[in-house]
Amino acid sequence: EKLDTFNSQAITNTVWAYATSNHKAPNLFEAISQTAIAKLDKFDSQNMANITWAYAKSGHQASDLFEAVPEMAINKLDTFTPQAMTNTIWAYATLNHQNPDLFEAFTDKLRYNLDQCNEQEILNLLWSLAVMDANVKIATPIFSHISDQYKK
Protein backbone atom coordinates (compact mmCIF):
# COMPACT_ATOMS: atom_id res chain seq x y z
CA GLU A 1 0.00 0.00 0.00
CA LYS A 2 2.79 2.44 0.85
CA LEU A 3 4.38 1.83 -2.54
CA ASP A 4 1.43 3.59 -4.15
CA THR A 5 2.67 6.83 -2.61
CA PHE A 6 6.20 6.42 -4.04
CA ASN A 7 7.15 8.53 -7.03
CA SER A 8 9.34 7.13 -9.80
CA GLN A 9 12.56 8.24 -8.11
CA ALA A 10 11.60 6.60 -4.79
CA ILE A 11 10.61 3.39 -6.56
CA THR A 12 13.89 3.27 -8.44
CA ASN A 13 16.03 4.21 -5.44
CA THR A 14 14.44 1.46 -3.35
CA VAL A 15 15.22 -1.39 -5.74
CA TRP A 16 18.64 0.14 -6.50
CA ALA A 17 19.50 0.11 -2.77
CA TYR A 18 18.42 -3.50 -2.34
CA ALA A 19 20.29 -4.60 -5.47
CA THR A 20 23.44 -2.69 -4.59
CA SER A 21 23.51 -4.19 -1.09
CA ASN A 22 22.78 -7.68 -2.49
CA HIS A 23 19.77 -7.97 -0.20
CA LYS A 24 17.24 -10.40 -1.67
CA ALA A 25 13.61 -9.34 -1.28
CA PRO A 26 11.59 -11.14 -3.98
CA ASN A 27 8.18 -10.15 -2.61
CA LEU A 28 9.17 -6.49 -2.43
CA PHE A 29 10.69 -6.61 -5.90
CA GLU A 30 7.51 -8.13 -7.31
CA ALA A 31 5.34 -5.49 -5.63
CA ILE A 32 7.64 -2.71 -6.82
CA SER A 33 7.56 -4.13 -10.34
CA GLN A 34 3.78 -3.87 -10.46
CA THR A 35 3.84 -0.36 -8.99
CA ALA A 36 6.49 0.71 -11.49
CA ILE A 37 4.44 -0.59 -14.41
CA ALA A 38 1.45 1.43 -13.25
CA LYS A 39 3.60 4.58 -13.01
CA LEU A 40 5.94 3.97 -15.94
CA ASP A 41 4.70 7.03 -17.81
CA LYS A 42 6.19 9.12 -14.99
CA PHE A 43 9.63 7.51 -15.26
CA ASP A 44 12.38 9.44 -16.97
CA SER A 45 15.14 7.71 -18.90
CA GLN A 46 17.46 7.54 -15.88
CA ASN A 47 14.74 5.90 -13.76
CA MET A 48 14.11 3.31 -16.48
CA ALA A 49 17.81 2.55 -16.80
CA ASN A 50 18.30 2.33 -13.04
CA ILE A 51 15.29 0.12 -12.36
CA THR A 52 16.16 -2.35 -15.09
CA TRP A 53 19.79 -2.38 -13.89
CA ALA A 54 18.63 -3.05 -10.30
CA TYR A 55 16.43 -5.96 -11.33
CA ALA A 56 19.24 -7.45 -13.41
CA LYS A 57 21.80 -6.95 -10.62
CA SER A 58 19.49 -8.74 -8.19
CA GLY A 59 18.68 -11.50 -10.67
CA HIS A 60 14.95 -10.85 -10.34
CA GLN A 61 13.26 -11.46 -13.71
CA ALA A 62 10.24 -9.08 -13.46
CA SER A 63 9.08 -10.14 -16.93
CA ASP A 64 6.04 -7.86 -16.87
CA LEU A 65 8.20 -4.83 -16.14
CA PHE A 66 10.74 -5.79 -18.80
CA GLU A 67 7.89 -6.15 -21.29
CA ALA A 68 6.49 -2.71 -20.39
CA VAL A 69 9.71 -0.66 -20.40
CA PRO A 70 10.66 -0.85 -24.11
CA GLU A 71 7.66 1.01 -25.51
CA MET A 72 8.11 3.85 -23.01
CA ALA A 73 11.89 3.86 -23.48
CA ILE A 74 11.61 4.03 -27.26
CA ASN A 75 9.11 6.88 -26.93
CA LYS A 76 11.62 8.74 -24.75
CA LEU A 77 14.67 7.69 -26.77
CA ASP A 78 15.95 11.23 -27.24
CA THR A 79 16.26 11.66 -23.47
CA PHE A 80 18.51 8.62 -22.92
CA THR A 81 22.20 9.22 -22.37
CA PRO A 82 24.67 6.68 -23.76
CA GLN A 83 25.22 5.40 -20.21
CA ALA A 84 21.48 4.93 -19.62
CA MET A 85 21.15 3.05 -22.93
CA THR A 86 24.12 0.75 -22.33
CA ASN A 87 22.99 0.03 -18.76
CA THR A 88 19.49 -0.81 -19.98
CA ILE A 89 20.78 -3.07 -22.75
CA TRP A 90 23.08 -4.73 -20.21
CA ALA A 91 20.11 -5.37 -17.90
CA TYR A 92 18.12 -7.04 -20.67
CA ALA A 93 21.09 -9.18 -21.68
CA THR A 94 21.90 -10.12 -18.09
CA LEU A 95 18.38 -11.45 -17.57
CA ASN A 96 18.33 -12.89 -21.11
CA HIS A 97 15.19 -10.90 -21.83
CA GLN A 98 14.83 -10.50 -25.57
CA ASN A 99 13.48 -7.26 -27.00
CA PRO A 100 14.80 -6.65 -30.52
CA ASP A 101 12.90 -3.35 -30.90
CA LEU A 102 14.60 -1.88 -27.84
CA PHE A 103 18.03 -3.18 -28.87
CA GLU A 104 17.61 -1.83 -32.39
CA ALA A 105 16.45 1.62 -31.24
CA PHE A 106 19.24 1.95 -28.67
CA THR A 107 22.04 0.59 -30.85
CA ASP A 108 20.97 2.76 -33.75
CA LYS A 109 21.26 5.83 -31.55
CA LEU A 110 24.44 4.62 -29.84
CA ARG A 111 26.16 4.04 -33.15
CA TYR A 112 26.28 7.82 -33.59
CA ASN A 113 27.21 8.51 -29.96
CA LEU A 114 29.90 5.93 -29.21
CA ASP A 115 32.46 8.70 -28.76
CA GLN A 116 30.43 9.75 -25.70
CA CYS A 117 30.73 6.28 -24.16
CA ASN A 118 33.45 5.36 -21.73
CA GLU A 119 35.29 2.05 -21.87
CA GLN A 120 32.90 0.27 -19.47
CA GLU A 121 29.84 1.38 -21.42
CA ILE A 122 31.33 0.12 -24.69
CA LEU A 123 32.30 -3.17 -23.07
CA ASN A 124 28.79 -3.57 -21.62
CA LEU A 125 27.29 -2.87 -25.03
CA LEU A 126 29.54 -5.34 -26.87
CA TRP A 127 29.01 -8.01 -24.20
CA SER A 128 25.24 -7.52 -24.34
CA LEU A 129 25.11 -7.78 -28.13
CA ALA A 130 27.23 -10.92 -28.07
CA VAL A 131 25.31 -12.59 -25.23
CA MET A 132 21.96 -11.85 -26.82
CA ASP A 133 23.26 -13.09 -30.17
CA ALA A 134 21.91 -9.86 -31.62
CA ASN A 135 20.97 -10.08 -35.25
CA VAL A 136 23.32 -8.75 -37.89
CA LYS A 137 21.20 -5.66 -38.53
CA ILE A 138 21.61 -4.59 -34.90
CA ALA A 139 25.13 -5.74 -34.03
CA THR A 140 27.14 -5.20 -37.22
CA PRO A 141 27.00 -1.37 -37.27
CA ILE A 142 28.23 -1.21 -33.67
CA PHE A 143 31.03 -3.75 -34.09
CA SER A 144 32.04 -2.17 -37.42
CA HIS A 145 32.09 1.35 -36.01
CA ILE A 146 34.28 0.30 -33.10
CA SER A 147 36.68 -1.75 -35.22
CA ASP A 148 36.94 1.10 -37.74
CA GLN A 149 38.42 3.23 -34.98
CA TYR A 150 41.51 1.02 -35.04
CA LYS A 151 42.22 0.90 -38.76
CA LYS A 152 45.74 1.93 -39.70
PDB file of C-alpha atoms in Angstrom:
ATOM      1  CA  GLU A   1       0.000   0.000   0.000  1.00  0.00           C
ATOM      2  CA  LYS A   2       2.792   2.445   0.850  1.00  0.00           C
ATOM      3  CA  LEU A   3       4.375   1.825  -2.543  1.00  0.00           C
ATOM      4  CA  ASP A   4       1.428   3.594  -4.155  1.00  0.00           C
ATOM      5  CA  THR A   5       2.674   6.829  -2.611  1.00  0.00           C
ATOM      6  CA  PHE A   6       6.204   6.423  -4.037  1.00  0.00           C
ATOM      7  CA  ASN A   7       7.154   8.533  -7.028  1.00  0.00           C
ATOM      8  CA  SER A   8       9.337   7.125  -9.800  1.00  0.00           C
ATOM      9  CA  GLN A   9      12.560   8.235  -8.106  1.00  0.00           C
ATOM     10  CA  ALA A  10      11.598   6.602  -4.791  1.00  0.00           C
ATOM     11  CA  ILE A  11      10.609   3.388  -6.563  1.00  0.00           C
ATOM     12  CA  THR A  12      13.895   3.270  -8.440  1.00  0.00           C
ATOM     13  CA  ASN A  13      16.027   4.207  -5.438  1.00  0.00           C
ATOM     14  CA  THR A  14      14.435   1.455  -3.354  1.00  0.00           C
ATOM     15  CA  VAL A  15      15.224  -1.393  -5.740  1.00  0.00           C
ATOM     16  CA  TRP A  16      18.642   0.138  -6.503  1.00  0.00           C
ATOM     17  CA  ALA A  17      19.496   0.115  -2.773  1.00  0.00           C
ATOM     18  CA  TYR A  18      18.417  -3.499  -2.343  1.00  0.00           C
ATOM     19  CA  ALA A  19      20.287  -4.599  -5.474  1.00  0.00           C
ATOM     20  CA  THR A  20      23.444  -2.689  -4.585  1.00  0.00           C
ATOM     21  CA  SER A  21      23.509  -4.190  -1.087  1.00  0.00           C
ATOM     22  CA  ASN A  22      22.783  -7.681  -2.485  1.00  0.00           C
ATOM     23  CA  HIS A  23      19.767  -7.971  -0.204  1.00  0.00           C
ATOM     24  CA  LYS A  24      17.236 -10.397  -1.671  1.00  0.00           C
ATOM     25  CA  ALA A  25      13.608  -9.337  -1.281  1.00  0.00           C
ATOM     26  CA  PRO A  26      11.592 -11.143  -3.982  1.00  0.00           C
ATOM     27  CA  ASN A  27       8.177 -10.147  -2.613  1.00  0.00           C
ATOM     28  CA  LEU A  28       9.174  -6.493  -2.426  1.00  0.00           C
ATOM     29  CA  PHE A  29      10.692  -6.615  -5.902  1.00  0.00           C
ATOM     30  CA  GLU A  30       7.510  -8.135  -7.308  1.00  0.00           C
ATOM     31  CA  ALA A  31       5.344  -5.486  -5.626  1.00  0.00           C
ATOM     32  CA  ILE A  32       7.642  -2.706  -6.825  1.00  0.00           C
ATOM     33  CA  SER A  33       7.558  -4.127 -10.341  1.00  0.00           C
ATOM     34  CA  GLN A  34       3.781  -3.872 -10.459  1.00  0.00           C
ATOM     35  CA  THR A  35       3.838  -0.358  -8.987  1.00  0.00           C
ATOM     36  CA  ALA A  36       6.486   0.711 -11.487  1.00  0.00           C
ATOM     37  CA  ILE A  37       4.442  -0.592 -14.414  1.00  0.00           C
ATOM     38  CA  ALA A  38       1.449   1.435 -13.248  1.00  0.00           C
ATOM     39  CA  LYS A  39       3.601   4.577 -13.013  1.00  0.00           C
ATOM     40  CA  LEU A  40       5.942   3.967 -15.935  1.00  0.00           C
ATOM     41  CA  ASP A  41       4.702   7.027 -17.811  1.00  0.00           C
ATOM     42  CA  LYS A  42       6.190   9.123 -14.988  1.00  0.00           C
ATOM     43  CA  PHE A  43       9.632   7.510 -15.259  1.00  0.00           C
ATOM     44  CA  ASP A  44      12.384   9.436 -16.971  1.00  0.00           C
ATOM     45  CA  SER A  45      15.144   7.706 -18.900  1.00  0.00           C
ATOM     46  CA  GLN A  46      17.460   7.539 -15.883  1.00  0.00           C
ATOM     47  CA  ASN A  47      14.744   5.904 -13.759  1.00  0.00           C
ATOM     48  CA  MET A  48      14.108   3.313 -16.484  1.00  0.00           C
ATOM     49  CA  ALA A  49      17.810   2.554 -16.799  1.00  0.00           C
ATOM     50  CA  ASN A  50      18.297   2.327 -13.042  1.00  0.00           C
ATOM     51  CA  ILE A  51      15.294   0.124 -12.355  1.00  0.00           C
ATOM     52  CA  THR A  52      16.164  -2.354 -15.090  1.00  0.00           C
ATOM     53  CA  TRP A  53      19.787  -2.375 -13.885  1.00  0.00           C
ATOM     54  CA  ALA A  54      18.635  -3.053 -10.303  1.00  0.00           C
ATOM     55  CA  TYR A  55      16.430  -5.962 -11.330  1.00  0.00           C
ATOM     56  CA  ALA A  56      19.242  -7.447 -13.410  1.00  0.00           C
ATOM     57  CA  LYS A  57      21.804  -6.952 -10.622  1.00  0.00           C
ATOM     58  CA  SER A  58      19.489  -8.736  -8.189  1.00  0.00           C
ATOM     59  CA  GLY A  59      18.682 -11.499 -10.669  1.00  0.00           C
ATOM     60  CA  HIS A  60      14.949 -10.849 -10.344  1.00  0.00           C
ATOM     61  CA  GLN A  61      13.258 -11.456 -13.707  1.00  0.00           C
ATOM     62  CA  ALA A  62      10.236  -9.084 -13.461  1.00  0.00           C
ATOM     63  CA  SER A  63       9.084 -10.136 -16.930  1.00  0.00           C
ATOM     64  CA  ASP A  64       6.036  -7.859 -16.873  1.00  0.00           C
ATOM     65  CA  LEU A  65       8.202  -4.831 -16.140  1.00  0.00           C
ATOM     66  CA  PHE A  66      10.740  -5.791 -18.798  1.00  0.00           C
ATOM     67  CA  GLU A  67       7.891  -6.148 -21.292  1.00  0.00           C
ATOM     68  CA  ALA A  68       6.491  -2.711 -20.387  1.00  0.00           C
ATOM     69  CA  VAL A  69       9.709  -0.662 -20.396  1.00  0.00           C
ATOM     70  CA  PRO A  70      10.663  -0.851 -24.114  1.00  0.00           C
ATOM     71  CA  GLU A  71       7.660   1.013 -25.508  1.00  0.00           C
ATOM     72  CA  MET A  72       8.113   3.845 -23.011  1.00  0.00           C
ATOM     73  CA  ALA A  73      11.890   3.856 -23.480  1.00  0.00           C
ATOM     74  CA  ILE A  74      11.612   4.030 -27.258  1.00  0.00           C
ATOM     75  CA  ASN A  75       9.111   6.881 -26.933  1.00  0.00           C
ATOM     76  CA  LYS A  76      11.622   8.736 -24.747  1.00  0.00           C
ATOM     77  CA  LEU A  77      14.675   7.686 -26.768  1.00  0.00           C
ATOM     78  CA  ASP A  78      15.951  11.229 -27.244  1.00  0.00           C
ATOM     79  CA  THR A  79      16.261  11.662 -23.467  1.00  0.00           C
ATOM     80  CA  PHE A  80      18.509   8.623 -22.921  1.00  0.00           C
ATOM     81  CA  THR A  81      22.197   9.216 -22.367  1.00  0.00           C
ATOM     82  CA  PRO A  82      24.669   6.679 -23.765  1.00  0.00           C
ATOM     83  CA  GLN A  83      25.222   5.399 -20.212  1.00  0.00           C
ATOM     84  CA  ALA A  84      21.483   4.930 -19.621  1.00  0.00           C
ATOM     85  CA  MET A  85      21.155   3.053 -22.929  1.00  0.00           C
ATOM     86  CA  THR A  86      24.122   0.749 -22.332  1.00  0.00           C
ATOM     87  CA  ASN A  87      22.994   0.025 -18.761  1.00  0.00           C
ATOM     88  CA  THR A  88      19.493  -0.807 -19.975  1.00  0.00           C
ATOM     89  CA  ILE A  89      20.781  -3.072 -22.747  1.00  0.00           C
ATOM     90  CA  TRP A  90      23.081  -4.729 -20.211  1.00  0.00           C
ATOM     91  CA  ALA A  91      20.114  -5.374 -17.902  1.00  0.00           C
ATOM     92  CA  TYR A  92      18.118  -7.037 -20.670  1.00  0.00           C
ATOM     93  CA  ALA A  93      21.089  -9.185 -21.683  1.00  0.00           C
ATOM     94  CA  THR A  94      21.901 -10.124 -18.089  1.00  0.00           C
ATOM     95  CA  LEU A  95      18.379 -11.451 -17.575  1.00  0.00           C
ATOM     96  CA  ASN A  96      18.328 -12.893 -21.105  1.00  0.00           C
ATOM     97  CA  HIS A  97      15.186 -10.895 -21.827  1.00  0.00           C
ATOM     98  CA  GLN A  98      14.832 -10.497 -25.573  1.00  0.00           C
ATOM     99  CA  ASN A  99      13.482  -7.261 -27.005  1.00  0.00           C
ATOM    100  CA  PRO A 100      14.801  -6.647 -30.525  1.00  0.00           C
ATOM    101  CA  ASP A 101      12.903  -3.351 -30.903  1.00  0.00           C
ATOM    102  CA  LEU A 102      14.597  -1.880 -27.843  1.00  0.00           C
ATOM    103  CA  PHE A 103      18.028  -3.182 -28.868  1.00  0.00           C
ATOM    104  CA  GLU A 104      17.613  -1.833 -32.385  1.00  0.00           C
ATOM    105  CA  ALA A 105      16.455   1.620 -31.236  1.00  0.00           C
ATOM    106  CA  PHE A 106      19.243   1.948 -28.669  1.00  0.00           C
ATOM    107  CA  THR A 107      22.043   0.586 -30.848  1.00  0.00           C
ATOM    108  CA  ASP A 108      20.973   2.763 -33.751  1.00  0.00           C
ATOM    109  CA  LYS A 109      21.265   5.834 -31.547  1.00  0.00           C
ATOM    110  CA  LEU A 110      24.438   4.616 -29.842  1.00  0.00           C
ATOM    111  CA  ARG A 111      26.165   4.041 -33.154  1.00  0.00           C
ATOM    112  CA  TYR A 112      26.275   7.824 -33.588  1.00  0.00           C
ATOM    113  CA  ASN A 113      27.211   8.510 -29.959  1.00  0.00           C
ATOM    114  CA  LEU A 114      29.900   5.934 -29.208  1.00  0.00           C
ATOM    115  CA  ASP A 115      32.455   8.700 -28.762  1.00  0.00           C
ATOM    116  CA  GLN A 116      30.430   9.753 -25.697  1.00  0.00           C
ATOM    117  CA  CYS A 117      30.726   6.279 -24.160  1.00  0.00           C
ATOM    118  CA  ASN A 118      33.445   5.358 -21.731  1.00  0.00           C
ATOM    119  CA  GLU A 119      35.294   2.050 -21.871  1.00  0.00           C
ATOM    120  CA  GLN A 120      32.896   0.273 -19.474  1.00  0.00           C
ATOM    121  CA  GLU A 121      29.838   1.379 -21.422  1.00  0.00           C
ATOM    122  CA  ILE A 122      31.334   0.124 -24.687  1.00  0.00           C
ATOM    123  CA  LEU A 123      32.297  -3.170 -23.069  1.00  0.00           C
ATOM    124  CA  ASN A 124      28.791  -3.569 -21.619  1.00  0.00           C
ATOM    125  CA  LEU A 125      27.293  -2.872 -25.030  1.00  0.00           C
ATOM    126  CA  LEU A 126      29.542  -5.338 -26.865  1.00  0.00           C
ATOM    127  CA  TRP A 127      29.015  -8.011 -24.204  1.00  0.00           C
ATOM    128  CA  SER A 128      25.242  -7.524 -24.343  1.00  0.00           C
ATOM    129  CA  LEU A 129      25.113  -7.777 -28.131  1.00  0.00           C
ATOM    130  CA  ALA A 130      27.233 -10.918 -28.068  1.00  0.00           C
ATOM    131  CA  VAL A 131      25.314 -12.588 -25.227  1.00  0.00           C
ATOM    132  CA  MET A 132      21.963 -11.845 -26.824  1.00  0.00           C
ATOM    133  CA  ASP A 133      23.259 -13.094 -30.172  1.00  0.00           C
ATOM    134  CA  ALA A 134      21.911  -9.861 -31.625  1.00  0.00           C
ATOM    135  CA  ASN A 135      20.971 -10.082 -35.254  1.00  0.00           C
ATOM    136  CA  VAL A 136      23.322  -8.747 -37.893  1.00  0.00           C
ATOM    137  CA  LYS A 137      21.201  -5.658 -38.534  1.00  0.00           C
ATOM    138  CA  ILE A 138      21.613  -4.587 -34.905  1.00  0.00           C
ATOM    139  CA  ALA A 139      25.134  -5.737 -34.033  1.00  0.00           C
ATOM    140  CA  THR A 140      27.140  -5.199 -37.216  1.00  0.00           C
ATOM    141  CA  PRO A 141      26.999  -1.373 -37.270  1.00  0.00           C
ATOM    142  CA  ILE A 142      28.230  -1.206 -33.666  1.00  0.00           C
ATOM    143  CA  PHE A 143      31.027  -3.754 -34.093  1.00  0.00           C
ATOM    144  CA  SER A 144      32.043  -2.173 -37.420  1.00  0.00           C
ATOM    145  CA  HIS A 145      32.092   1.349 -36.007  1.00  0.00           C
ATOM    146  CA  ILE A 146      34.281   0.300 -33.100  1.00  0.00           C
ATOM    147  CA  SER A 147      36.679  -1.748 -35.218  1.00  0.00           C
ATOM    148  CA  ASP A 148      36.937   1.104 -37.743  1.00  0.00           C
ATOM    149  CA  GLN A 149      38.424   3.227 -34.983  1.00  0.00           C
ATOM    150  CA  TYR A 150      41.509   1.016 -35.036  1.00  0.00           C
ATOM    151  CA  LYS A 151      42.221   0.903 -38.755  1.00  0.00           C
ATOM    152  CA  LYS A 152      45.738   1.929 -39.698  1.00  0.00           C
TER     153      LYS A 152
END
